[in-house]
Tab-separated table of C-alpha atoms in Angstrom:
chain	number	residue	atom	x	y	z
A	110	UNK	CA	102.240	167.874	94.380
A	111	UNK	CA	104.714	165.926	92.230
A	112	UNK	CA	106.797	163.280	93.989
A	113	UNK	CA	109.966	164.902	92.643
A	114	UNK	CA	109.144	167.931	94.776
A	115	UNK	CA	109.841	165.965	97.924
A	116	UNK	CA	113.503	165.518	97.029
A	117	UNK	CA	113.958	169.233	97.728
A	118	UNK	CA	113.258	168.480	101.379
A	119	UNK	CA	116.537	166.565	101.536
A	120	UNK	CA	118.519	169.291	99.778
A	121	UNK	CA	117.108	172.035	101.985
A	122	UNK	CA	118.019	170.164	105.146
A	123	UNK	CA	121.532	169.181	104.051
A	124	UNK	CA	122.307	172.741	103.013
A	125	UNK	CA	121.547	174.208	106.430
A	126	UNK	CA	125.148	173.352	107.226
A	127	UNK	CA	128.396	174.332	105.497
A	128	UNK	CA	130.999	172.113	107.206
A	129	UNK	CA	134.061	173.620	105.517
A	130	UNK	CA	132.954	177.100	106.561
A	131	UNK	CA	131.925	175.986	110.059
A	132	UNK	CA	128.445	177.441	109.462
A	133	UNK	CA	125.195	175.973	110.758
A	134	UNK	CA	121.848	177.725	110.409
A	135	UNK	CA	119.870	174.912	112.032
A	136	UNK	CA	120.028	176.336	115.545
A	137	UNK	CA	116.420	176.976	116.576
A	138	UNK	CA	112.856	175.712	116.373
A	139	UNK	CA	112.073	178.544	113.960
A	140	UNK	CA	114.860	177.408	111.620
A	141	UNK	CA	113.454	173.878	111.642
A	142	UNK	CA	109.925	175.112	110.923
A	143	UNK	CA	111.163	177.148	107.968
A	144	UNK	CA	112.331	173.939	106.310
A	145	UNK	CA	108.737	172.738	105.983
A	146	UNK	CA	107.863	175.594	103.637
A	147	UNK	CA	104.116	175.714	103.020
A	148	UNK	CA	103.484	172.599	105.078
A	149	UNK	CA	102.704	174.586	108.199
A	150	UNK	CA	100.549	171.898	109.745
A	151	UNK	CA	103.606	169.643	110.001
A	152	UNK	CA	105.831	172.543	111.028
A	153	UNK	CA	103.658	173.264	114.056
A	154	UNK	CA	104.598	169.887	115.529
A	155	UNK	CA	108.211	171.016	115.917
A	156	UNK	CA	109.663	171.249	119.425
A	157	UNK	CA	113.080	172.058	120.858
A	158	UNK	CA	114.014	168.363	120.768
A	159	UNK	CA	113.605	168.338	116.989
A	160	UNK	CA	116.596	170.663	116.493
A	161	UNK	CA	119.010	167.940	117.611
A	162	UNK	CA	117.070	165.209	115.814
A	163	UNK	CA	117.051	167.194	112.561
A	164	UNK	CA	120.816	167.604	112.769
A	165	UNK	CA	121.215	163.848	113.085
A	166	UNK	CA	119.074	163.198	110.005
A	167	UNK	CA	120.950	165.952	108.158
A	168	UNK	CA	124.246	164.166	108.714
A	169	UNK	CA	122.826	160.923	107.363
A	170	UNK	CA	121.389	162.618	104.285
A	171	UNK	CA	124.704	164.373	103.613
A	172	UNK	CA	126.403	160.983	103.787
A	173	UNK	CA	124.097	159.814	100.962
A	174	UNK	CA	125.206	162.756	98.805
A	175	UNK	CA	128.869	162.281	99.727
A	176	UNK	CA	128.786	158.616	98.733
A	177	UNK	CA	127.065	159.462	95.437
A	178	UNK	CA	129.488	162.305	94.746
A	179	UNK	CA	132.405	159.958	95.462
A	180	UNK	CA	131.119	157.403	92.971
A	181	UNK	CA	130.079	154.775	95.532
A	182	UNK	CA	126.563	154.017	94.288
A	183	UNK	CA	126.025	150.977	96.490
A	184	UNK	CA	126.900	152.837	99.677
A	185	UNK	CA	124.684	155.760	98.693
A	186	UNK	CA	121.720	153.443	98.103
A	187	UNK	CA	122.341	151.480	101.299
A	188	UNK	CA	122.465	154.663	103.379
A	189	UNK	CA	119.253	155.901	101.818
A	190	UNK	CA	117.542	152.544	102.295
A	191	UNK	CA	118.347	152.661	106.005
A	192	UNK	CA	116.535	156.004	106.225
A	193	UNK	CA	113.550	154.650	104.283
A	194	UNK	CA	113.240	151.709	106.662
A	195	UNK	CA	113.493	153.908	109.737
A	196	UNK	CA	111.133	156.609	108.481
A	197	UNK	CA	108.318	155.019	106.395
A	198	UNK	CA	105.538	156.848	104.553
A	199	UNK	CA	102.180	155.947	103.025
A	200	UNK	CA	101.604	156.993	99.384
A	201	UNK	CA	98.120	158.396	98.827
A	202	UNK	CA	96.203	159.958	95.958
A	203	UNK	CA	95.293	163.517	96.844
A	204	UNK	CA	93.526	166.428	95.220
A	205	UNK	CA	93.579	168.925	98.086
A	206	UNK	CA	91.515	171.920	96.975
A	207	UNK	CA	93.132	172.274	93.540
A	208	UNK	CA	90.901	171.904	90.491
A	209	UNK	CA	91.315	172.177	86.732
A	210	UNK	CA	89.405	174.488	84.393
A	211	UNK	CA	86.450	172.080	84.360
A	212	UNK	CA	86.268	171.974	88.136
A	213	UNK	CA	87.657	168.462	88.443
A	214	UNK	CA	90.204	167.658	91.169
A	215	UNK	CA	93.849	167.735	90.101
A	216	UNK	CA	94.729	164.283	91.382
A	217	UNK	CA	98.343	163.576	92.226
A	218	UNK	CA	100.464	161.352	94.427
A	219	UNK	CA	100.999	162.578	97.959
A	220	UNK	CA	103.229	161.155	100.688
A	221	UNK	CA	101.299	160.919	103.925
A	222	UNK	CA	103.469	160.496	106.984
A	223	UNK	CA	102.434	159.152	110.354
A	224	UNK	CA	105.198	160.542	112.529
A	225	UNK	CA	105.762	160.410	116.243
A	226	UNK	CA	107.467	163.807	115.946
A	227	UNK	CA	108.265	166.508	113.384
A	228	UNK	CA	111.677	165.024	112.585
A	229	UNK	CA	110.216	161.630	111.691
A	230	UNK	CA	107.703	163.276	109.359
A	231	UNK	CA	110.272	165.431	107.605
A	232	UNK	CA	112.840	162.629	107.348
A	233	UNK	CA	110.265	160.276	105.816
A	234	UNK	CA	109.329	162.762	103.106
A	235	UNK	CA	112.942	163.774	102.415
A	236	UNK	CA	114.173	160.192	102.153
A	237	UNK	CA	111.319	159.068	99.912
A	238	UNK	CA	111.668	162.104	97.664
A	239	UNK	CA	115.393	161.494	97.315
A	240	UNK	CA	114.734	157.833	96.568
A	241	UNK	CA	112.340	158.739	93.746
A	242	UNK	CA	114.922	161.130	92.288
A	243	UNK	CA	117.724	158.584	92.574
A	244	UNK	CA	115.797	155.766	90.894
A	245	UNK	CA	114.386	158.048	88.191
A	246	UNK	CA	117.575	159.872	87.195
A	247	UNK	CA	120.476	157.844	88.634
A	248	UNK	CA	122.764	158.028	91.648
A	249	UNK	CA	125.187	160.266	89.777
A	250	UNK	CA	122.511	162.970	89.747
A	251	UNK	CA	123.121	163.558	93.456
A	252	UNK	CA	126.021	165.963	93.771
A	253	UNK	CA	128.000	168.261	96.031
A	254	UNK	CA	129.074	171.680	94.799
A	255	UNK	CA	132.627	171.731	93.420
A	256	UNK	CA	133.127	175.393	94.294
A	257	UNK	CA	135.152	174.918	97.478
A	258	UNK	CA	134.540	175.578	100.272
A	259	UNK	CA	130.800	175.451	99.480
A	260	UNK	CA	129.999	171.708	99.140
A	261	UNK	CA	126.247	172.326	99.171
A	262	UNK	CA	124.089	169.456	97.940
A	263	UNK	CA	122.199	169.678	94.662
A	264	UNK	CA	120.100	167.491	92.351
A	265	UNK	CA	121.289	167.434	88.760
A	266	UNK	CA	118.371	167.609	86.331
A	267	UNK	CA	120.409	168.785	83.329
A	268	UNK	CA	119.910	166.892	80.078
A	269	UNK	CA	123.602	165.999	79.726
A	270	UNK	CA	124.471	165.346	83.383
A	271	UNK	CA	126.801	168.340	83.365
A	272	UNK	CA	125.893	170.147	86.569
A	273	UNK	CA	128.819	170.716	88.939
A	274	UNK	CA	127.698	173.580	91.164
A	275	UNK	CA	124.794	174.201	93.516
A	276	UNK	CA	123.999	177.662	92.110
A	277	UNK	CA	124.871	180.186	89.416
A	278	UNK	CA	126.737	182.163	92.060
A	279	UNK	CA	129.076	179.279	92.816
A	280	UNK	CA	129.522	178.508	89.121
A	281	UNK	CA	130.533	182.105	88.445
A	282	UNK	CA	132.879	182.150	91.433
A	283	UNK	CA	134.546	178.925	90.292
A	284	UNK	CA	134.924	180.184	86.718
A	285	UNK	CA	136.499	183.433	87.911
A	286	UNK	CA	138.889	181.521	90.169
A	287	UNK	CA	139.857	179.207	87.305
A	288	UNK	CA	140.419	182.191	84.980
A	289	UNK	CA	142.666	183.910	87.513
A	290	UNK	CA	144.594	180.691	88.075
A	291	UNK	CA	145.213	180.366	84.327
A	292	UNK	CA	146.406	183.961	84.153
A	293	UNK	CA	148.802	183.404	87.069
A	294	UNK	CA	150.146	180.273	85.369
A	295	UNK	CA	150.629	182.136	82.097
A	296	UNK	CA	152.416	184.947	83.914
A	297	UNK	CA	154.673	182.474	85.748
A	298	UNK	CA	155.509	180.716	82.498
A	299	UNK	CA	156.246	184.017	80.785
A	300	UNK	CA	158.488	185.091	83.649
A	301	UNK	CA	160.244	181.722	83.619
A	302	UNK	CA	160.759	181.944	79.857
A	303	UNK	CA	162.142	185.459	80.244
A	304	UNK	CA	164.608	184.360	82.904
A	305	UNK	CA	165.730	181.446	80.738
A	306	UNK	CA	166.270	183.774	77.791
A	307	UNK	CA	168.299	186.210	79.922
A	308	UNK	CA	170.412	183.358	81.247
A	309	UNK	CA	171.056	182.091	77.739
A	310	UNK	CA	172.083	185.558	76.607
A	311	UNK	CA	174.508	185.924	79.517
A	312	UNK	CA	176.005	182.513	78.776
A	313	UNK	CA	176.444	183.392	75.140
A	314	UNK	CA	178.074	186.704	76.026
A	315	UNK	CA	180.568	184.959	78.316
A	316	UNK	CA	181.398	182.532	75.513
A	317	UNK	CA	182.126	185.348	73.119
A	318	UNK	CA	184.617	186.807	75.593
């Protein structure tokens, strides 16, 4: 498992809430367990108390993205560092049961957590994954979708740092909205120009009389 994979833990958790739409899908133990994906061993540790704890961590992770999106790199790093200190992990080399064509283990770095509860384990992995992404690609690669009212978090891995939306759906929606806005502006300008021309004609006619 590549270390970059762990950064998705942070994105998945942050995006369980859409503040501007007053939507929150993190309302049950089942919803929390779904966030773990294939890591069902960790998911089984989840209890009712983790729902509230996950929401608290979610707010802190969103704050990291908000600071980065607002251009405050130092604040973003400081907020993430506080999570790393509170939820530590132990890097380990792992091969699991995966092997290459020659039967040799596919060694890779794995983040082993030693949590007191499911939230601590998830938060440790999410924070460390986000830290790897931030230091590898830059703070400005942590973004919030510009297609209001979405504001979902995303990780920009584009070659030219051009990503602005969390998904193709939001990008399309924003482009359509921008196109319609341009058309309305053009129509307003045309109408304004027409009224000005009519007024000028009426003024000229009065002058001729």
